[in-house]
Amino acid sequence: MPQKPGKAFAMSAADLRDAAEELITVRDFLRFAVSRFTAAGLIHGHGVTNALDDAAFLILESLHLPIDQLEPWLDARLLTGERMLLAGRIAERIVTRKPTAYLVQKAYIQGVPFFVDERVIVPRSYIGEMLAGPASADLFGADGSLIQDLEGVYRVLDLCTGSGCLAILAAMRFPNAAIDAVELSADALAVAMRNVADHGLEDRIRLLKGDLFTPVAGERYDLIIANPPYVAREMVEAFPPEYAAEPRKAHLGGEDGLDLARRIIDGAAAHLAPGGGLLCEIGEDRAILDEEYPALAFLWLDSAESEGEVFWLAGSGEGGAPLV
């Protein structure tokens, strides 16, 4: 089990000074951070999966270096201010157990950057991988894919948009699409607004405050994407500090985690244009939905990082027809 932060892992002002004086290169700080992160039993699940990747991300992002190019900088000597910055952030990561993305205020999905802070969940989504990853062309834009004509997608709805990351990736994937992005949290919408502006997409992405389909009554879309809260209450209660640092309502999906997924499934048909479809992420409880909706033909999708945690439901018939 991860160890709780305490005196053994805290860094005093003297420790910070010593680290800044004795550690000179990027390689020095990388080794130091990995050692400290491992000793402290940190959890790594916010875009990284281990102490080495977490340390590399913290160091490279803090120094404004490309996060996918560690090797060229390993033996670069650091200025005093840079060494103090790194020592301080390594200490903060250990003592607060906040995800590194919050400390550097940046997260990436498939190399696309997004501003983040404690107002939003750290962006990470299998749908993001499907929209922008190497295998995305197999799902969108190819013969036999979910959506073959990328230019024929004119309207997209992103539910539970959070930081706005999926709405932004959808705008990149579907060049003619206008995107409505819905979010209940005003704080999260403020972050999404910044990200939409950072990517120059204010004219294509409309941010709407409200509960799921409520702000888009009567509207229809060629594609609905949703990454709703889908963690069961018992699991949320047992979160380690890294996950507990994120907004609780961005995780909690009810007793079994699927409350919002059910509402999205039940409401999607009324908002899909003919030939449209719903792409939704729900975690590892597909068996529950298969049992509860036996008439629906869920297509469970795999990605490089997941197996059957995202489903596709195609709409059928004219507007208002049920999903199939």
mmCIF file of N, CA and C in Angstrom, residues 53-110:
data_model
loop_
_atom_site.group_PDB
_atom_site.id
_atom_site.type_symbol
_atom_site.label_atom_id
_atom_site.label_comp_id
_atom_site.label_asym_id
_atom_site.label_seq_id
_atom_site.Cartn_x
_atom_site.Cartn_y
_atom_site.Cartn_z
ATOM 1 N N ASP A 53 8.373 7.888 -15.447
ATOM 2 C CA ASP A 53 7.630 8.760 -16.370
ATOM 3 C C ASP A 53 7.088 9.991 -15.649
ATOM 4 N N ASP A 54 6.647 9.804 -14.407
ATOM 5 C CA ASP A 54 6.142 10.929 -13.630
ATOM 6 C C ASP A 54 7.254 11.959 -13.409
ATOM 7 N N ALA A 55 8.426 11.475 -13.006
ATOM 8 C CA ALA A 55 9.555 12.373 -12.761
ATOM 9 C C ALA A 55 9.983 13.083 -14.046
ATOM 10 N N ALA A 56 10.026 12.338 -15.146
ATOM 11 C CA ALA A 56 10.438 12.937 -16.417
ATOM 12 C C ALA A 56 9.453 14.016 -16.844
ATOM 13 N N PHE A 57 8.159 13.749 -16.674
ATOM 14 C CA PHE A 57 7.154 14.745 -17.050
ATOM 15 C C PHE A 57 7.297 15.992 -16.198
ATOM 16 N N LEU A 58 7.447 15.826 -14.900
ATOM 17 C CA LEU A 58 7.593 16.980 -14.004
ATOM 18 C C LEU A 58 8.805 17.822 -14.408
ATOM 19 N N ILE A 59 9.916 17.176 -14.668
ATOM 20 C CA ILE A 59 11.153 17.898 -14.965
ATOM 21 C C ILE A 59 11.070 18.594 -16.322
ATOM 22 N N LEU A 60 10.677 17.858 -17.345
ATOM 23 C CA LEU A 60 10.656 18.427 -18.690
ATOM 24 C C LEU A 60 9.631 19.549 -18.816
ATOM 25 N N GLU A 61 8.445 19.359 -18.268
ATOM 26 C CA GLU A 61 7.421 20.398 -18.366
ATOM 27 C C GLU A 61 7.813 21.623 -17.562
ATOM 28 N N SER A 62 8.411 21.412 -16.391
ATOM 29 C CA SER A 62 8.846 22.538 -15.565
ATOM 30 C C SER A 62 9.907 23.370 -16.266
ATOM 31 N N LEU A 63 10.739 22.713 -17.077
ATOM 32 C CA LEU A 63 11.822 23.398 -17.786
ATOM 33 C C LEU A 63 11.406 23.831 -19.188
ATOM 34 N N HIS A 64 10.131 23.636 -19.540
ATOM 35 C CA HIS A 64 9.607 24.012 -20.854
ATOM 36 C C HIS A 64 10.368 23.313 -21.976
ATOM 37 N N LEU A 65 10.630 22.026 -21.750
ATOM 38 C CA LEU A 65 11.276 21.194 -22.752
ATOM 39 C C LEU A 65 10.262 20.211 -23.327
ATOM 40 N N PRO A 66 10.483 19.712 -24.542
ATOM 41 C CA PRO A 66 9.543 18.739 -25.129
ATOM 42 C C PRO A 66 9.408 17.516 -24.228
ATOM 43 N N ILE A 67 8.178 17.144 -23.916
ATOM 44 C CA ILE A 67 7.986 16.062 -22.948
ATOM 45 C C ILE A 67 8.272 14.686 -23.536
ATOM 46 N N ASP A 68 8.466 14.592 -24.842
ATOM 47 C CA ASP A 68 8.774 13.308 -25.455
ATOM 48 C C ASP A 68 10.244 13.200 -25.842
ATOM 49 N N GLN A 69 11.068 14.106 -25.312
ATOM 50 C CA GLN A 69 12.492 14.098 -25.647
ATOM 51 C C GLN A 69 13.324 14.261 -24.382
ATOM 52 N N LEU A 70 13.524 13.181 -23.676
ATOM 53 C CA LEU A 70 14.317 13.237 -22.456
ATOM 54 C C LEU A 70 15.811 13.119 -22.737
ATOM 55 N N GLU A 71 16.188 12.205 -23.607
ATOM 56 C CA GLU A 71 17.596 11.868 -23.818
ATOM 57 C C GLU A 71 18.485 13.069 -24.152
ATOM 58 N N PRO A 72 18.068 13.988 -25.036
ATOM 59 C CA PRO A 72 18.984 15.085 -25.391
ATOM 60 C C PRO A 72 19.341 16.005 -24.230
ATOM 61 N N TRP A 73 18.516 16.010 -23.171
ATOM 62 C CA TRP A 73 18.702 16.986 -22.110
ATOM 63 C C TRP A 73 19.297 16.392 -20.835
ATOM 64 N N LEU A 74 19.539 15.090 -20.816
ATOM 65 C CA LEU A 74 19.914 14.436 -19.560
ATOM 66 C C LEU A 74 21.147 15.058 -18.911
ATOM 67 N N ASP A 75 22.119 15.420 -19.701
ATOM 68 C CA ASP A 75 23.362 15.953 -19.134
ATOM 69 C C ASP A 75 23.439 17.470 -19.194
ATOM 70 N N ALA A 76 22.312 18.117 -19.460
ATOM 71 C CA ALA A 76 22.275 19.581 -19.453
ATOM 72 C C ALA A 76 22.396 20.087 -18.021
ATOM 73 N N ARG A 77 23.290 21.049 -17.810
ATOM 74 C CA ARG A 77 23.469 21.655 -16.488
ATOM 75 C C ARG A 77 22.398 22.721 -16.286
ATOM 76 N N LEU A 78 21.885 22.773 -15.073
ATOM 77 C CA LEU A 78 20.757 23.654 -14.775
ATOM 78 C C LEU A 78 21.192 24.884 -14.003
ATOM 79 N N LEU A 79 20.506 25.991 -14.240
ATOM 80 C CA LEU A 79 20.746 27.213 -13.495
ATOM 81 C C LEU A 79 20.221 27.070 -12.068
ATOM 82 N N THR A 80 20.691 27.928 -11.187
ATOM 83 C CA THR A 80 20.284 27.842 -9.780
ATOM 84 C C THR A 80 18.766 27.951 -9.634
ATOM 85 N N GLY A 81 18.152 28.897 -10.342
ATOM 86 C CA GLY A 81 16.705 29.051 -10.246
ATOM 87 C C GLY A 81 15.963 27.828 -10.737
ATOM 88 N N GLU A 82 16.473 27.189 -11.791
ATOM 89 C CA GLU A 82 15.853 25.967 -12.298
ATOM 90 C C GLU A 82 15.982 24.834 -11.298
ATOM 91 N N ARG A 83 17.116 24.753 -10.645
ATOM 92 C CA ARG A 83 17.312 23.685 -9.659
ATOM 93 C C ARG A 83 16.399 23.892 -8.454
ATOM 94 N N MET A 84 16.222 25.120 -8.026
ATOM 95 C CA MET A 84 15.314 25.397 -6.919
ATOM 96 C C MET A 84 13.870 25.067 -7.294
ATOM 97 N N LEU A 85 13.495 25.413 -8.528
ATOM 98 C CA LEU A 85 12.140 25.111 -8.995
ATOM 99 C C LEU A 85 11.889 23.608 -8.978
ATOM 100 N N LEU A 86 12.826 22.837 -9.526
ATOM 101 C CA LEU A 86 12.641 21.392 -9.579
ATOM 102 C C LEU A 86 12.620 20.778 -8.187
ATOM 103 N N ALA A 87 13.520 21.204 -7.330
ATOM 104 C CA ALA A 87 13.545 20.663 -5.972
ATOM 105 C C ALA A 87 12.230 20.947 -5.255
ATOM 106 N N GLY A 88 11.718 22.154 -5.455
ATOM 107 C CA GLY A 88 10.458 22.508 -4.808
ATOM 108 C C GLY A 88 9.287 21.698 -5.330
ATOM 109 N N ARG A 89 9.228 21.469 -6.636
ATOM 110 C CA ARG A 89 8.104 20.718 -7.196
ATOM 111 C C ARG A 89 8.186 19.232 -6.861
ATOM 112 N N ILE A 90 9.390 18.703 -6.798
ATOM 113 C CA ILE A 90 9.538 17.309 -6.366
ATOM 114 C C ILE A 90 9.041 17.161 -4.935
ATOM 115 N N ALA A 91 9.419 18.108 -4.085
ATOM 116 C CA ALA A 91 8.954 18.076 -2.701
ATOM 117 C C ALA A 91 7.442 18.211 -2.619
ATOM 118 N N GLU A 92 6.876 19.112 -3.409
ATOM 119 C CA GLU A 92 5.430 19.312 -3.385
ATOM 120 C C GLU A 92 4.688 18.069 -3.851
ATOM 121 N N ARG A 93 5.217 17.407 -4.858
ATOM 122 C CA ARG A 93 4.583 16.171 -5.346
ATOM 123 C C ARG A 93 4.518 15.117 -4.240
ATOM 124 N N ILE A 94 5.564 15.035 -3.447
ATOM 125 C CA ILE A 94 5.635 14.027 -2.388
ATOM 126 C C ILE A 94 4.749 14.402 -1.204
ATOM 127 N N VAL A 95 4.836 15.638 -0.774
ATOM 128 C CA VAL A 95 4.136 16.047 0.448
ATOM 129 C C VAL A 95 2.638 16.184 0.220
ATOM 130 N N THR A 96 2.237 16.791 -0.898
ATOM 131 C CA THR A 96 0.804 17.019 -1.132
ATOM 132 C C THR A 96 0.135 15.841 -1.809
ATOM 133 N N ARG A 97 0.887 15.021 -2.502
ATOM 134 C CA ARG A 97 0.383 13.895 -3.304
ATOM 135 C C ARG A 97 -0.519 14.362 -4.443
ATOM 136 N N LYS A 98 -0.471 15.638 -4.803
ATOM 137 C CA LYS A 98 -1.224 16.112 -5.952
ATOM 138 C C LYS A 98 -0.615 15.540 -7.235
ATOM 139 N N PRO A 99 -1.447 15.243 -8.235
ATOM 140 C CA PRO A 99 -0.894 14.803 -9.517
ATOM 141 C C PRO A 99 0.060 15.848 -10.095
ATOM 142 N N THR A 100 1.089 15.382 -10.760
ATOM 143 C CA THR A 100 2.071 16.289 -11.343
ATOM 144 C C THR A 100 1.419 17.290 -12.296
ATOM 145 N N ALA A 101 0.374 16.863 -12.997
ATOM 146 C CA ALA A 101 -0.303 17.769 -13.933
ATOM 147 C C ALA A 101 -0.784 19.031 -13.238
ATOM 148 N N TYR A 102 -1.221 18.932 -11.989
ATOM 149 C CA TYR A 102 -1.655 20.119 -11.260
ATOM 150 C C TYR A 102 -0.458 21.007 -10.912
ATOM 151 N N LEU A 103 0.669 20.419 -10.625
ATOM 152 C CA LEU A 103 1.839 21.205 -10.235
ATOM 153 C C LEU A 103 2.391 22.000 -11.411
ATOM 154 N N VAL A 104 2.338 21.410 -12.610
ATOM 155 C CA VAL A 104 2.865 22.099 -13.797
ATOM 156 C C VAL A 104 1.749 22.738 -14.619
ATOM 157 N N GLN A 105 0.500 22.510 -14.209
ATOM 158 C CA GLN A 105 -0.698 23.058 -14.863
ATOM 159 C C GLN A 105 -0.750 22.728 -16.351
ATOM 160 N N LYS A 106 -0.452 21.470 -16.654
ATOM 161 C CA LYS A 106 -0.472 21.031 -18.044
ATOM 162 C C LYS A 106 -0.715 19.531 -18.095
ATOM 163 N N ALA A 107 -1.514 19.115 -19.056
ATOM 164 C CA ALA A 107 -1.709 17.702 -19.341
ATOM 165 C C ALA A 107 -1.773 17.533 -20.845
ATOM 166 N N TYR A 108 -1.498 16.322 -21.317
ATOM 167 C CA TYR A 108 -1.478 16.049 -22.744
ATOM 168 C C TYR A 108 -2.327 14.820 -23.048
ATOM 169 N N ILE A 109 -3.036 14.868 -24.162
ATOM 170 C CA ILE A 109 -3.669 13.683 -24.727
ATOM 171 C C ILE A 109 -3.143 13.538 -26.145
ATOM 172 N N GLN A 110 -2.425 12.457 -26.384
ATOM 173 C CA GLN A 110 -1.841 12.201 -27.705
ATOM 174 C C GLN A 110 -1.027 13.398 -28.197
#
